[in-house]
Structure formats: C-alpha cells, structure tokens
C-alpha cells in the first residue's frame, strides 16, 4: 500500500518539488497551502496531487486538515513541514507582528502538524517526519532575527522529537536548505542576493529538486536508523 504523505506549503517552491518527488516515488500525496488559490489550482491540475487549504499556524486547522486527508487518502505516515514565510527587516525596523507571524508559521506550524499526526503514528508504530529548516537557522542572517530564530528552533525541535519517536518507529529529521531558486529567494533585493550567491562555493543557487532528493532519502522505509539529524544542502555555503 502506498504511504500517505502530507507536505505543508506543498504547492509552490521547494514544497512543490517535494510533493512531486514523493508522488513520483509512489506516495499518495496531499499538498497543503495557505493562501494562493490560483497557484494551488494550477498545481493540482498540472500534477494530479490533491490540495488542501489551511493555515499551519493554527492548531485546530492542522487537526481538521489531517483528519480530512486521513478520511480521503488514509492514515498519514509522512509529514513534511515545509511551510514557511519571511518578514525580513533589521531589528530597528522589525515590528512585533513580523516576529509573531514568522514564529507562528515556521516553527508553530511544525508543532501543530506533528501534534495532529503524532498519535496516529505512535499507534501504527511508523512515521517519517522531515522539517525544513534553513542555513539561516544554522548561521544567522542579517535582517532575519525572526526567521533565523524560527528555523534554529526547528533544528532543536527535530532533535527533541527525534528522541521521543526513536523507540516507536518514528524518525524526525531536518533539512537545512541554503539559497534555493524560489519566489522567496527572488524577493531578496538583487544587489544583496548577488553578494550572497558570490559566497556559495558551488557558484549558483540551489534547485528545489535538490532539496526534494534529500526528503526522499530521509522518508524512505530503509531510513529507520536516521533520526534527529540535519542534512545541510547549501552548495557548501555553510559547513556545519
Ligand atoms: N552584514 C552587515 N551589514 C549589512 C548586511 C550584512 N549581511 N546587509 C546589509 N547590511 C547593512 C547595509 O550595508 C546598510 O548599511 P549602511 O546603512 O551603513 O549603508 C544597512 O545594513 C542597511 O541595509 P539595507 O539598505 O539593505 O537595509 P534595509 O532596511 O533596506 O533592508 C534587509 C534590510 C531587509 C535585511 C535587506 O538587506 C535584505 O532583504 N537582506 C536579505 C536578507 C536575506 O538574506 N533573507 C533571506 C530570504 S530567503 C530565505 O530566508 C530562504 C532561506 O532559508 C535561505
């Protein structure tokens, strides 16, 4: 039986690549999204992957979303916590709201989704969770105290939950992408981005598919001995 996987923020950018890679590898995929109906519908038509709309920053919405997917596709055995937003700005300019939104979505979303799926995974004795962190959670980034804190939190969350799942057949791992060619990175001012790319030893931005490959590796049934780890995929920009 094909395993059911949910990918948050799964209709665009890195999430889209992950959803498609999982589908191509034989998983039954549910792609969550929060806002962009047009892009989500186009994604669904293009890929044949069902889309589900809810806001991962709300626990109740995650619980309802997981329930709906499980009633339509079957028990969720793979969760990829990919949904993330940026609200960049220096400390001087950053409003408390920009802190809250990024923490609630990027880190709170991981808690909410794991909370919603955890008991089912425990009961079935199998689960694969992959949390998408960031190089900027490992190394920090000027203008991103909110994002760096949330992503760094994801790496701690992964190690803590990895310990809780280890004896229960549930692995919890993270991927820390570097700068990947997505809408999010395209929003960085061009002059700033050019300086960042100049510091990537591989000499280019990463591709979303290059993150998806890592997810496939971590969620494989054969991956039962890999837990609490962070896979850095960043073109050598930060060796951690
Ligand atoms: N280190 C030191 N100083 C820096 C700096 C850096 N990395 N970046 C900017 N500065 C300095 C500037 O030189 C400037 O100094 P002066 O005033 O003395 O000239 C000052 O800080 C202000 O810089 P800006 O004009 O850029 O300020 P701003 O308020 O207009 O913008 C910013 C600040 C929003 C942080 C902008 O620089 C920016 O967008 N930076 C990119 C942040 C980034 O990398 N975000 C990643 C998004 S993608 C992502 O997050 C995905 C992932 O996981 C990798």
Short mmCIF file of N, CA and C in Angstrom, two decimals, residues 83-89 94 98 101-102 105-106 134 136 143-144 146-148 151 183-185 187-188:
data_model
loop_
_atom_site.label_atom_id
_atom_site.label_comp_id
_atom_site.label_asym_id
_atom_site.label_seq_id
_atom_site.Cartn_x
_atom_site.Cartn_y
_atom_site.Cartn_z
N UNK A 83 6.13 24.51 5.15
CA UNK A 83 5.52 25.84 5.04
C UNK A 83 6.36 26.87 5.78
N UNK A 84 6.66 27.96 5.10
CA UNK A 84 7.48 28.99 5.74
C UNK A 84 7.29 30.33 5.06
N UNK A 85 7.45 31.37 5.85
CA UNK A 85 7.33 32.73 5.31
C UNK A 85 8.53 33.55 5.78
N UNK A 86 8.77 34.64 5.10
CA UNK A 86 9.77 35.61 5.59
C UNK A 86 9.08 36.95 5.83
N UNK A 87 9.56 37.66 6.82
CA UNK A 87 9.18 39.06 7.06
C UNK A 87 10.48 39.76 7.46
N UNK A 88 11.40 39.87 6.50
CA UNK A 88 12.75 40.34 6.81
C UNK A 88 12.76 41.82 7.19
N UNK A 89 13.72 42.17 8.01
CA UNK A 89 13.90 43.56 8.41
C UNK A 89 14.91 43.60 9.56
N UNK A 94 11.94 46.00 12.64
CA UNK A 94 11.02 44.85 12.71
C UNK A 94 9.94 45.06 13.76
N UNK A 98 5.82 41.02 12.87
CA UNK A 98 6.67 40.27 11.93
C UNK A 98 7.37 39.12 12.64
N UNK A 101 4.36 36.42 13.32
CA UNK A 101 3.90 35.70 12.12
C UNK A 101 4.91 34.64 11.70
N UNK A 102 6.18 35.00 11.73
CA UNK A 102 7.21 34.05 11.28
C UNK A 102 7.37 32.90 12.29
N UNK A 105 4.17 30.62 12.10
CA UNK A 105 4.04 29.81 10.88
C UNK A 105 5.18 28.80 10.77
N UNK A 106 6.41 29.29 10.84
CA UNK A 106 7.55 28.43 10.52
C UNK A 106 7.83 27.41 11.62
N UNK A 134 16.77 25.79 7.77
CA UNK A 134 17.44 26.72 6.84
C UNK A 134 18.89 26.95 7.26
N UNK A 136 19.99 29.71 7.35
CA UNK A 136 19.92 30.92 8.17
C UNK A 136 19.51 30.64 9.61
N UNK A 143 19.16 40.82 9.24
CA UNK A 143 17.80 41.18 8.83
C UNK A 143 16.78 40.08 9.02
N UNK A 144 17.16 39.01 9.73
CA UNK A 144 16.24 37.87 9.87
C UNK A 144 16.20 37.32 11.29
N UNK A 146 13.80 37.04 13.23
CA UNK A 146 12.59 36.21 13.36
C UNK A 146 12.77 34.86 12.65
N UNK A 147 13.17 34.93 11.40
CA UNK A 147 13.31 33.73 10.58
C UNK A 147 14.43 32.82 11.11
N UNK A 148 15.56 33.43 11.46
CA UNK A 148 16.69 32.63 11.97
C UNK A 148 16.30 31.95 13.29
N UNK A 151 13.83 29.06 12.42
CA UNK A 151 14.49 27.93 11.75
C UNK A 151 15.47 27.23 12.69
N UNK A 183 10.56 31.69 -5.30
CA UNK A 183 9.98 33.03 -5.16
C UNK A 183 10.52 33.72 -3.91
N UNK A 184 10.70 32.94 -2.83
CA UNK A 184 11.15 33.53 -1.56
C UNK A 184 12.52 34.17 -1.71
N UNK A 185 13.41 33.47 -2.36
CA UNK A 185 14.77 34.00 -2.55
C UNK A 185 14.76 35.12 -3.59
N UNK A 187 12.74 37.33 -3.81
CA UNK A 187 12.28 38.56 -3.16
C UNK A 187 13.41 39.31 -2.46
N UNK A 188 14.57 38.68 -2.33
CA UNK A 188 15.73 39.36 -1.73
C UNK A 188 16.22 40.42 -2.73
#
